[in-house]
Tab-separated table of C-alpha atoms in Angstrom:
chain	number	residue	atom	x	y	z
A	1	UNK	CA	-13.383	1.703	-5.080
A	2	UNK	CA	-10.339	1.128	-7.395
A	3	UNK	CA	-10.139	-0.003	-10.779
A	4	UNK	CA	-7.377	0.045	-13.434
A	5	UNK	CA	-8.320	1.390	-16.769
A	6	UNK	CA	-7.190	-0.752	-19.092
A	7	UNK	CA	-4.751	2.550	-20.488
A	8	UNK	CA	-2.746	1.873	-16.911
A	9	UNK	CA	-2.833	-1.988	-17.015
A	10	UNK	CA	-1.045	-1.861	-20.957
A	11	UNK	CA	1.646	0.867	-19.402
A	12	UNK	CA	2.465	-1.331	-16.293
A	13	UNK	CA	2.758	-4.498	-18.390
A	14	UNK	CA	4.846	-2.756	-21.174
A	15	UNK	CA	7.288	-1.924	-17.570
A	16	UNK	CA	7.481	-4.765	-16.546
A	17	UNK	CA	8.037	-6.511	-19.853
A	18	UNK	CA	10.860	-3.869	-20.466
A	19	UNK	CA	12.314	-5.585	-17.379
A	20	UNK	CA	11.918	-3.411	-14.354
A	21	UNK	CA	13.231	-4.586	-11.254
A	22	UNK	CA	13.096	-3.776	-7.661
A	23	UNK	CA	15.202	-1.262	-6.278
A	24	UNK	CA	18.832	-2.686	-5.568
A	25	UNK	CA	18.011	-2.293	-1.514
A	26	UNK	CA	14.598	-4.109	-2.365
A	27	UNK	CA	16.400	-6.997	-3.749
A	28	UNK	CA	18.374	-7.949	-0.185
A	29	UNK	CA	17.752	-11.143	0.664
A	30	UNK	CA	14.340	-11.496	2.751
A	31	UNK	CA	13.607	-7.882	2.533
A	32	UNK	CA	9.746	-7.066	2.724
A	33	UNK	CA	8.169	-3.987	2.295
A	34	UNK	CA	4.147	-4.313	3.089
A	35	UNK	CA	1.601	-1.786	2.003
A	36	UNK	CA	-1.231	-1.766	4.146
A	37	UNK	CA	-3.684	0.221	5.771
A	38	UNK	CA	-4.101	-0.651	10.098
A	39	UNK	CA	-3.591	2.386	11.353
A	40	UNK	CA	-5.708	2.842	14.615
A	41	UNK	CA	-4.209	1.389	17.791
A	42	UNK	CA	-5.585	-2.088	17.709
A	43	UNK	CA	-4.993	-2.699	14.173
A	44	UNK	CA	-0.836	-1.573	14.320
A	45	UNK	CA	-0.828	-3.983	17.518
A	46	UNK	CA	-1.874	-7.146	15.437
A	47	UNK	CA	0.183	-6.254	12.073
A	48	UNK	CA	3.170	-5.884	14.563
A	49	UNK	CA	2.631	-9.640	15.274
A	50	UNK	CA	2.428	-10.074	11.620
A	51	UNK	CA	5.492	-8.252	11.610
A	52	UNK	CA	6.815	-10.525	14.481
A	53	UNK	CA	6.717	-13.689	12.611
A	54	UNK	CA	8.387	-12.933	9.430
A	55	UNK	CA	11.134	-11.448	11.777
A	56	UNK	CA	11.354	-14.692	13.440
A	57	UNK	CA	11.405	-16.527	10.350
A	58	UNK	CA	14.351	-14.307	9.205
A	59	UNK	CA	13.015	-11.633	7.182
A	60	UNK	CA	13.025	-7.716	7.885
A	61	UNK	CA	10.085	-6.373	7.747
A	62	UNK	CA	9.729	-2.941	5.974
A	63	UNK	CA	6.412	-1.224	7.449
A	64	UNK	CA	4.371	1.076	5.144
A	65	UNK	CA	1.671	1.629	6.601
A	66	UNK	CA	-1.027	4.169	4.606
A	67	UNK	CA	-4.219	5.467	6.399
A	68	UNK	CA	-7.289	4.643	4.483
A	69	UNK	CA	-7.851	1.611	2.395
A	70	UNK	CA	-8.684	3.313	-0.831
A	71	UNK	CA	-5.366	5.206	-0.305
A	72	UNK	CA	-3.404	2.694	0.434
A	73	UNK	CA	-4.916	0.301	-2.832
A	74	UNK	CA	-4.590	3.031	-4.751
A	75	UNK	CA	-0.326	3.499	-3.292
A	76	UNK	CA	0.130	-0.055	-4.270
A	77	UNK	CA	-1.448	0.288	-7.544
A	78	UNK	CA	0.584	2.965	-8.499
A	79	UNK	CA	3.689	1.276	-6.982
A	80	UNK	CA	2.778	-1.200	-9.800
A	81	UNK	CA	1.666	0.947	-12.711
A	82	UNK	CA	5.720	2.706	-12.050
A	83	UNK	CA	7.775	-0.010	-12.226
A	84	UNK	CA	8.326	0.150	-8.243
A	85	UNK	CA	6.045	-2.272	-6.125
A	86	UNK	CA	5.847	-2.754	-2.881
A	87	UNK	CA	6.880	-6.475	-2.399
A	88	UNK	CA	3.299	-7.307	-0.815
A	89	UNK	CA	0.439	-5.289	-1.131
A	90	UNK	CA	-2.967	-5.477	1.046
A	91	UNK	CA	-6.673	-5.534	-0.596
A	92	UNK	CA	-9.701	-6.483	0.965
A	93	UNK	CA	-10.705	-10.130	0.383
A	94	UNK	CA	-13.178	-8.836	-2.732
A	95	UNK	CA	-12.491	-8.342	-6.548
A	96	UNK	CA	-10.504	-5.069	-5.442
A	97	UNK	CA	-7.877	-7.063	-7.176
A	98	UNK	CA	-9.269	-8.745	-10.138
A	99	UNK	CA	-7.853	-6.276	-12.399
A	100	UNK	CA	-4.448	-6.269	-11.313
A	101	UNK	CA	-4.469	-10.163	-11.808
A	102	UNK	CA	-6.535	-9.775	-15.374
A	103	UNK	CA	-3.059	-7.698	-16.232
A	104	UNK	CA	-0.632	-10.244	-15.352
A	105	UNK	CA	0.641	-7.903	-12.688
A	106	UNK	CA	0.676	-10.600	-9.651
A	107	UNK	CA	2.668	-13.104	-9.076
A	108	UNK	CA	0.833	-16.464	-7.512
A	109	UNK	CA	1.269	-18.243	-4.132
A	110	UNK	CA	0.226	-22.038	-5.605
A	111	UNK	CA	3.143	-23.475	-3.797
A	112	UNK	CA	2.206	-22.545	-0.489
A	113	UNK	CA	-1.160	-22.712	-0.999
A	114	UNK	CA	-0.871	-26.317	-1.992
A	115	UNK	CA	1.118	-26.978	1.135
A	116	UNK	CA	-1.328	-25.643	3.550
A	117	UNK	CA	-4.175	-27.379	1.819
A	118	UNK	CA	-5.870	-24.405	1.412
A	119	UNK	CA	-8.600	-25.874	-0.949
A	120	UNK	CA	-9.810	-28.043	2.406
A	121	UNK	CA	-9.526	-25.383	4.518
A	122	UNK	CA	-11.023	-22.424	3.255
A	123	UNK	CA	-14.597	-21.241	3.507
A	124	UNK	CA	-15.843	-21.158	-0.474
A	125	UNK	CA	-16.504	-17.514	-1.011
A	126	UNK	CA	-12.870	-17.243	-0.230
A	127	UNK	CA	-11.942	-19.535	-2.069
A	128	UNK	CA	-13.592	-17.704	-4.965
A	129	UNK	CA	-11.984	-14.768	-4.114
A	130	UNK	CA	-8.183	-15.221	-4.498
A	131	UNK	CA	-8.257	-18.342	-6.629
A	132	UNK	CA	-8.662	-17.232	-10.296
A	133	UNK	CA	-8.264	-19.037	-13.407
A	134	UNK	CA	-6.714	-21.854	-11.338
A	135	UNK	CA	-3.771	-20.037	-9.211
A	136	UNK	CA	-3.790	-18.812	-5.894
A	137	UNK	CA	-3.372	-14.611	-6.367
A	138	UNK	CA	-3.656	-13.445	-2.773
A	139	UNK	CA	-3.267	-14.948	0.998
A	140	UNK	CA	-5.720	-14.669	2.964
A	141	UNK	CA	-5.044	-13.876	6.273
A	142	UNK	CA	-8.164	-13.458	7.957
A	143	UNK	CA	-12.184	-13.805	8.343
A	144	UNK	CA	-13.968	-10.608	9.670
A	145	UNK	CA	-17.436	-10.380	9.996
A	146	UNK	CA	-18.349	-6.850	9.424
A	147	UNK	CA	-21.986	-6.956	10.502
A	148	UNK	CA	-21.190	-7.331	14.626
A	149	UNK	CA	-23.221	-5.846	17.130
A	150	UNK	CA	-21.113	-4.448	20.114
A	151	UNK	CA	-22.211	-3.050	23.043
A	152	UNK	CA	-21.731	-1.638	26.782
A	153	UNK	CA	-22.260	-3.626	29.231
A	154	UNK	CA	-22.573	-0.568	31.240
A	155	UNK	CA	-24.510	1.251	29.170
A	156	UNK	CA	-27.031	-2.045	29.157
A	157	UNK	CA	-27.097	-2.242	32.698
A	158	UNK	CA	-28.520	1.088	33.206
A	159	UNK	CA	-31.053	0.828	30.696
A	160	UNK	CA	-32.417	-1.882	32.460
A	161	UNK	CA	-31.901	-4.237	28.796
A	162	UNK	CA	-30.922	-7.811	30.624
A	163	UNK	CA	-30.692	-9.820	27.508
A	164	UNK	CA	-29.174	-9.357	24.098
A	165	UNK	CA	-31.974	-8.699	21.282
A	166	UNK	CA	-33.486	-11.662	19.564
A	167	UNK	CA	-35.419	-10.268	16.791
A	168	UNK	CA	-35.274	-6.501	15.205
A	169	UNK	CA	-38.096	-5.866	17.340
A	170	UNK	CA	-36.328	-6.653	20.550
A	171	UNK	CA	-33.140	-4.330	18.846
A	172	UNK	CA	-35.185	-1.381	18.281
A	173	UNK	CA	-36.579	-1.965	21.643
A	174	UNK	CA	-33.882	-1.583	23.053
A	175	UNK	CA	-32.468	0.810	21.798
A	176	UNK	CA	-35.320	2.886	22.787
A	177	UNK	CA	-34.890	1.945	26.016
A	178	UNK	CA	-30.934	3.446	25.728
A	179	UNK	CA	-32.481	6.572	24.276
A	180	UNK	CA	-34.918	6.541	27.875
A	181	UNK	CA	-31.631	6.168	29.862
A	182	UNK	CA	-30.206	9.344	28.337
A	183	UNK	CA	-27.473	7.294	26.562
A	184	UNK	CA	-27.050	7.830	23.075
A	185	UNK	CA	-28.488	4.074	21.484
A	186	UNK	CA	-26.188	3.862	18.545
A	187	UNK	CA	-22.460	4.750	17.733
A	188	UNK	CA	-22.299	5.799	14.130
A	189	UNK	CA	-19.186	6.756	11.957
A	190	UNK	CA	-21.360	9.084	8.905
A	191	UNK	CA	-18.619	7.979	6.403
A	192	UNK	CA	-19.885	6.481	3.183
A	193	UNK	CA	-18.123	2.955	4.029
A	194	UNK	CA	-19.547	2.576	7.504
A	195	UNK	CA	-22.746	3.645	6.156
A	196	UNK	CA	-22.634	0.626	3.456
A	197	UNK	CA	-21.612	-1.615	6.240
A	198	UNK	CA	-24.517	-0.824	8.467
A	199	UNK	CA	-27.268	-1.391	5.510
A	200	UNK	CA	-25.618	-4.851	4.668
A	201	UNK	CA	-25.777	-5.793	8.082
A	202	UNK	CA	-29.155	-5.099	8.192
A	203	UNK	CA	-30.002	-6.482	4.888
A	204	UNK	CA	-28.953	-9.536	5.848
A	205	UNK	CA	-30.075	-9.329	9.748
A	206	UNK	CA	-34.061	-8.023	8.661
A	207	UNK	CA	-33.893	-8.952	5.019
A	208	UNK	CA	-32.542	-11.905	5.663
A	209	UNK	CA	-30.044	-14.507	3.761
A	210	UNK	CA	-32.415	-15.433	0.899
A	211	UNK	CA	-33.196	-11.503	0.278
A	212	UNK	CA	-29.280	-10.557	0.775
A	213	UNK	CA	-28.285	-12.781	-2.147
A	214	UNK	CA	-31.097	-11.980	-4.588
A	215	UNK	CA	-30.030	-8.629	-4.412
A	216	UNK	CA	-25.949	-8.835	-4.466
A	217	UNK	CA	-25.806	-12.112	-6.318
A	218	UNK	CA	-28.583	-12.652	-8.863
A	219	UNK	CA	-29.020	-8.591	-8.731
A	220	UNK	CA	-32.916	-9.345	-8.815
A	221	UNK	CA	-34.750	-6.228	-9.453
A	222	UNK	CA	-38.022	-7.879	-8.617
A	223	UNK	CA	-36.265	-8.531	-4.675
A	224	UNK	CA	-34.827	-4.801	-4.858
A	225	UNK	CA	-38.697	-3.565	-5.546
A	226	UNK	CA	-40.287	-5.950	-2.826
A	227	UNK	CA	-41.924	-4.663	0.070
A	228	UNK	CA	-39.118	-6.479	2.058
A	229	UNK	CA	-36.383	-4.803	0.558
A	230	UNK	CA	-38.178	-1.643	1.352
A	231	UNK	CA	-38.845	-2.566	4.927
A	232	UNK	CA	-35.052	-3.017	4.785
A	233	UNK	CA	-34.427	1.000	3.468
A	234	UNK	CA	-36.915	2.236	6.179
A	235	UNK	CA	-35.259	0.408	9.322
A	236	UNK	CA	-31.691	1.486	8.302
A	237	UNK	CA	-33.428	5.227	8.152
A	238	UNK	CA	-35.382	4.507	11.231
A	239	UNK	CA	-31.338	3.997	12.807
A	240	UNK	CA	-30.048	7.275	12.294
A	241	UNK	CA	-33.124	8.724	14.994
A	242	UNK	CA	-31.227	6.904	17.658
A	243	UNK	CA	-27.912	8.462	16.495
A	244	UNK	CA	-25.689	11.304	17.970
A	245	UNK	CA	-25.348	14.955	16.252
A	246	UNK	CA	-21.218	14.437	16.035
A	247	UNK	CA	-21.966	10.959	14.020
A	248	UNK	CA	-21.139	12.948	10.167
A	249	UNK	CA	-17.846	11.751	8.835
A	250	UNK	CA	-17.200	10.152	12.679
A	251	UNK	CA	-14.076	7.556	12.160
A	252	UNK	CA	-15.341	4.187	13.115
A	253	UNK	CA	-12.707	4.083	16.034
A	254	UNK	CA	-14.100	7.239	17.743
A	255	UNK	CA	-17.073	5.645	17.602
A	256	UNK	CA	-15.912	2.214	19.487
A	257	UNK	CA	-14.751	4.761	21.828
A	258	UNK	CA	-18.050	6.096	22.818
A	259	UNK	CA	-18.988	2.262	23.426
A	260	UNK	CA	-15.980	1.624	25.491
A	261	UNK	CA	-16.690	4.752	27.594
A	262	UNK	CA	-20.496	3.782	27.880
A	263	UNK	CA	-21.492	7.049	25.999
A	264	UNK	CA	-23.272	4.986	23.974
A	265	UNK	CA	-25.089	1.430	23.867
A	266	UNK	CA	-24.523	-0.259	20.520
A	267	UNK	CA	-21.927	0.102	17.376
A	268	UNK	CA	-22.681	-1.862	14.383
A	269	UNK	CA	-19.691	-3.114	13.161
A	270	UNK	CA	-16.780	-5.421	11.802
A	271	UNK	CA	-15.070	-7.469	14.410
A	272	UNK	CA	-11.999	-5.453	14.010
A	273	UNK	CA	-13.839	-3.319	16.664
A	274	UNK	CA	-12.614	-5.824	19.178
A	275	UNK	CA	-8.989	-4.561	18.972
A	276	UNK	CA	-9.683	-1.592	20.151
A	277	UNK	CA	-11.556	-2.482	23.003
A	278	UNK	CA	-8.668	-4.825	23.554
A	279	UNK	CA	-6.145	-1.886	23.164
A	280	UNK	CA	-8.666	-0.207	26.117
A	281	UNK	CA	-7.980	-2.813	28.495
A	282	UNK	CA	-11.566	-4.077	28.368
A	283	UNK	CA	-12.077	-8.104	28.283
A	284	UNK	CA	-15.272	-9.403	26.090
A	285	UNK	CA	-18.047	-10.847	28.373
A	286	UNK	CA	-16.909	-8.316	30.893
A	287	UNK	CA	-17.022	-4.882	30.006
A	288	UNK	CA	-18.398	-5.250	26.716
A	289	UNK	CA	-20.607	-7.840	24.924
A	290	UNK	CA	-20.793	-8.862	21.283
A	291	UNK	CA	-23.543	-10.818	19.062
A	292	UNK	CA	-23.243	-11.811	15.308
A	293	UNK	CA	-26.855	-11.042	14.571
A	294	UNK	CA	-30.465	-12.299	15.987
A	295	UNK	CA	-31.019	-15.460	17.216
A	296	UNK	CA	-28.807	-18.655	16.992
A	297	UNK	CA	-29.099	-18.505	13.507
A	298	UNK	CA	-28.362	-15.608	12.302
A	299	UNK	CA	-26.071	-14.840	8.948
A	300	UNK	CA	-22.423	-14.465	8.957
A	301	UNK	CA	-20.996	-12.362	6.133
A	302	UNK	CA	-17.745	-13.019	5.376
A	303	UNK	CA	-15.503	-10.842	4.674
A	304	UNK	CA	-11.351	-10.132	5.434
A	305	UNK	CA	-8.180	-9.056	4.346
A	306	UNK	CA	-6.003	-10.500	1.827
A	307	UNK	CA	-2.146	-9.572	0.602
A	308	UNK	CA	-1.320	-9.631	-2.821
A	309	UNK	CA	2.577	-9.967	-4.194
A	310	UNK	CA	3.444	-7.494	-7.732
A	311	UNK	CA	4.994	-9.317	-10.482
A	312	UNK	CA	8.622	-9.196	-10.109
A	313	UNK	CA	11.454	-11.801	-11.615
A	314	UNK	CA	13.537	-10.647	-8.796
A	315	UNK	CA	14.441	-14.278	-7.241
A	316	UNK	CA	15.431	-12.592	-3.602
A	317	UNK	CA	11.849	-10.549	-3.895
A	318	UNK	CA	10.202	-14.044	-5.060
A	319	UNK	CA	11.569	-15.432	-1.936
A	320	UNK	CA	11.067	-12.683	0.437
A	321	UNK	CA	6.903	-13.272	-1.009
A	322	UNK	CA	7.023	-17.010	-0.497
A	323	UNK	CA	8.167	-16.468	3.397
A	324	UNK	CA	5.696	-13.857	3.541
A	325	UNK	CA	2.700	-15.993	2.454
A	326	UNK	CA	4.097	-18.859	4.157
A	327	UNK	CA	4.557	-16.959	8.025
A	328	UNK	CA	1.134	-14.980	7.305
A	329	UNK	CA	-0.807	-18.417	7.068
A	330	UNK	CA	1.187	-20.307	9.949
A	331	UNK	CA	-1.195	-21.448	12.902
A	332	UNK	CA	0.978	-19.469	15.368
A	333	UNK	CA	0.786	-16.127	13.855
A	334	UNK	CA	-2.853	-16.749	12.679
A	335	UNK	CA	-3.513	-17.197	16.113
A	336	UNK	CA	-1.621	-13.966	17.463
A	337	UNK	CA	-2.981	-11.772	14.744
A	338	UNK	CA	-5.838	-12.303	14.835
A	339	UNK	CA	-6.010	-12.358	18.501
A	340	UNK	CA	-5.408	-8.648	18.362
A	341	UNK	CA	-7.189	-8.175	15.328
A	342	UNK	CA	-10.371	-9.313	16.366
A	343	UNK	CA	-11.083	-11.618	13.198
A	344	UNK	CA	-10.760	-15.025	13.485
A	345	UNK	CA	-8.256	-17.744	12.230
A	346	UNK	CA	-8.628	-18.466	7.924
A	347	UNK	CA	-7.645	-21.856	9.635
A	348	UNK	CA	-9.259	-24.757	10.648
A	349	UNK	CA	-6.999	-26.613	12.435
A	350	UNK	CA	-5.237	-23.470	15.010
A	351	UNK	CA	-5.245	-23.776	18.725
A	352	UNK	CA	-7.998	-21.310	19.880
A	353	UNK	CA	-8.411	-21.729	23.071
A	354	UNK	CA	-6.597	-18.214	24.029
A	355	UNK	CA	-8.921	-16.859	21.990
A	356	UNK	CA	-11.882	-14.723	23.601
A	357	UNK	CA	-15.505	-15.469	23.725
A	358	UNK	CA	-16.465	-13.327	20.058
A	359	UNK	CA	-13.935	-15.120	18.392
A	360	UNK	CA	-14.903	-18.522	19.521
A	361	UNK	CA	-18.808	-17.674	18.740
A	362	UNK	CA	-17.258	-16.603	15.464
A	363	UNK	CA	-15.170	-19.984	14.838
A	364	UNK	CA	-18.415	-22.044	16.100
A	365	UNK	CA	-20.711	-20.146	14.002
A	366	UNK	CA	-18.534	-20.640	10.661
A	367	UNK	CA	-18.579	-24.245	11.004
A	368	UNK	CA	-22.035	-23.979	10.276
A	369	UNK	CA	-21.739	-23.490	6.073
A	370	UNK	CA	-25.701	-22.583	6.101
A	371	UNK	CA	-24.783	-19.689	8.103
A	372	UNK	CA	-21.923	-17.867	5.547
A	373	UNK	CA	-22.659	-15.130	3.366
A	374	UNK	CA	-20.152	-13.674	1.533
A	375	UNK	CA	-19.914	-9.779	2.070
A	376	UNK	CA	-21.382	-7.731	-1.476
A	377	UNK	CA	-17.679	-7.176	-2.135
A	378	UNK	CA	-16.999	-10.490	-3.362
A	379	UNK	CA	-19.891	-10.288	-5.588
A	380	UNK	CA	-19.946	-6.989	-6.876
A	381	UNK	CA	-17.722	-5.719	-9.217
A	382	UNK	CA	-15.792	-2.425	-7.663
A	383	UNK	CA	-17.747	0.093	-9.755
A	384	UNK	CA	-20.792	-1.380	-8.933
A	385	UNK	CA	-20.416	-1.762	-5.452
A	386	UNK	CA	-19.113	1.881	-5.369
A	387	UNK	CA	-22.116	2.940	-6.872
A	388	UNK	CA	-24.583	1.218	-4.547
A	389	UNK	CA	-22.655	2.904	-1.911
A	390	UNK	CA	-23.210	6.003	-2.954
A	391	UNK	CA	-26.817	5.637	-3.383
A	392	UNK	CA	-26.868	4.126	0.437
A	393	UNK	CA	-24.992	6.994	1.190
A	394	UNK	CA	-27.433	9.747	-0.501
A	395	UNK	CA	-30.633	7.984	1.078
A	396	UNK	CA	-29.047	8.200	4.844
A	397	UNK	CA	-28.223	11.958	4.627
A	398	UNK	CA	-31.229	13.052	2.843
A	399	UNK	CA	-34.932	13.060	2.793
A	400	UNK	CA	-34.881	10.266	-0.024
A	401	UNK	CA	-37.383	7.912	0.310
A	402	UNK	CA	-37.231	4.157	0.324
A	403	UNK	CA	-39.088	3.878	-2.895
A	404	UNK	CA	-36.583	6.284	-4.973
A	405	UNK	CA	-33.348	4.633	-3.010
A	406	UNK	CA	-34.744	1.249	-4.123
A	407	UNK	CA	-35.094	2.292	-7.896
A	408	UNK	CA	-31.728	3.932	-7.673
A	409	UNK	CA	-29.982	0.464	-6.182
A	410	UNK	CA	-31.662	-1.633	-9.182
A	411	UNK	CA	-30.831	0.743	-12.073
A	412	UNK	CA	-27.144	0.734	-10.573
A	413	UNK	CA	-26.921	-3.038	-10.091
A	414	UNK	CA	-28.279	-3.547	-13.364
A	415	UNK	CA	-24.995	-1.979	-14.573
């Protein structure tokens, strides 16, 4: 997690004010150089198409592309803090960027956003996200859900599991039943971030909505010490026994790999998963399956990516970030991005019938505003969050117990 001190914020505005400008080969006309972070196969497929449009629109796209997100945030901030941004920056649809915008260091995107309607359109909790103090800071340019549960169909079929869980119990169950087949039950990537990912999901798949936002929004130390918050702690715990030994500091591709190979049954994780079974060749409802949670009404947390645009007075680098935001939020490249991205459209009103069957139980489920959570990014502050993580982290590789995790979560949310 990221934040500027306010030391850095007071140097990059005192740049900027000074009048720093782009580079003279940044200021061509329609020249845009994104910061981002898709570097596994399926991701650089769908930012190519991202690519694709603004090339078709006119501009030249000017790929810099950084592995890791907290690497490539931290690029971009630094970009900023020099006097030498990047004309569009990516952050995770969060307050990764609430800082940034606190500083006057963005410019906004009100003119397109106005245009595309996107106070009808957007789910709420993005909404709240990129619109701050009135203007429109960041486009959004997809929905993940981070909490999916993929899975082999292979691997399935010789377990003898016919039918995705219902209920934890049926999960666990099946997973057992995996373990029986001499197939190991869960793919797990042991970094910190996939860790978090995996205790939200179940937090809100076993705790449940209600629990979910006691602890993340109202930061309710009386949920944190409840018996259900501990039942929570012990079933992520109970997890790792159905893990592999190569699972520490795994990357989350490798482990869609061992699901797309049938080396393992289940991998609990964000629907950008999909593009790499996509990049495999493998077609969802086929090969591999895919359920948002248990039961047909399960939570959806919300969650995406977003690109932000640095403060510049440059009026060729302005218009470069207008056609940016504009061909990022067109139906036809939401569509082919996140096609081969494996979110789903920030769009209401796209064409998705080429999309596959997760993304249209995705775009059915959102319709369904009872259903959306927003992911403990969006209501965390960065520090916070971090800190959680780290606890989450501790608990999973150590003999911690639920009890000391769940004081150590309260005292850190308390802030």
């Amino acid at each position: 997690m990221i934040r500027m001190t306010s030391l850095a914020i007071g140097a990059s505005l005192a740049i900027l004010a000074a009048g720093a400008a782009y580079p003279q080969a940044q200021a061509q006309a329609n020249r845009a150089e994104v910061i981002h972070w898709w570097t596994s196969g399926g991701e650089s497929a769908a930012v190519q198409e991202l690519a694709n449009g603004y090339k078709a629109a006119g501009g030249t796209w000017v790929d810099n592309a950084i592995a890791g997100g907290e690497s490539a945030r931290a690029a971009a901030i630094n970009r900023i803090v020099g006097g030498n941004p990047s004309t569009a920056a990516q952050f995770n649809t969060s307050q990764q960027f609430l800082d940034i915008v606190k500083g006057g260091m963005l410019n906004n995107v009100d003119d397109v956003a106005r245009k595309n309607d996107w106070d009808k359109i957007l789910p709420a909790s993005i909404l709240k996200a990129i619109k701050i103090d009135g203007h429109f800071y960041a486009v959004p340019v997809n929905i993940h859900m981070p909490a999916w549960f993929w899975y082999s169909k292979s691997a399935f079929e010789k377990a003898g599991i016919k039918a995705e869980p219902q209920t934890p119990d049926e999960f666990f169950a099946a997973l057992d039943k995996l373990k029986a087949a001499g197939i190991t039950p869960v793919a797990f990537g042991g970094q910190p971030w996939q860790e978090k990912i995996v205790f939200d999901a179940l937090l809100a798949h076993i705790g449940g909505p209600d629990l979910y936002l006691k602890v993340y929004r109202d930061r309710d130390a009386k949920a944190i010490a409840s018996p259900a918050f501990k039942n929570v702690l012990a079933s992520f715990k109970r997890l790792k026994g159905y893990t592999d030994a190569g699972a520490p500091n795994r990357n989350w591709n490798d482990a869609t790999s061992m699901v797309i190979s049938g080396k393992a049954g289940v991998q609990i994780m964000g629907d950008w998963a999909k593009g790499e079974f996509q990049a495999a060749k493998q077609t969802a409802g086929k090969e591999f399956g895919c359920f948002p949670g248990f039961g047909p009404k399960s939570p959806y947390i919300i969650s995406g990516d977003v690109f932000v645009f640095p403060k510049t007075a440059d009026a060729a680098a302005i218009k470069s970030q207008q056609l940016l935001a504009t061909v990022m939020t067109a139906p036809a490249t939401q569509v082919a991005f996140n096609n081969k991205k494996g979110s789903i459209p920030i769009r209401t009103d796209v064409d998705a019938k080429s999309m596959d069957v997760c993304a249209q139980t995705g775009l059915r489920v959102m319709k369904d505003t009872a259903r959306q959570l927003p992911n403990s990014e969006m209501l965390l502050p960065p520090d916070v969050g971090g800190e959680v993580q780290d606890i989450v982290t501790k608990y999973w590789n150590t003999n911690q117990s639920a009890d000391d995790a769940a004081k150590a979560i309260s005292a850190a949310i308390k802030g």
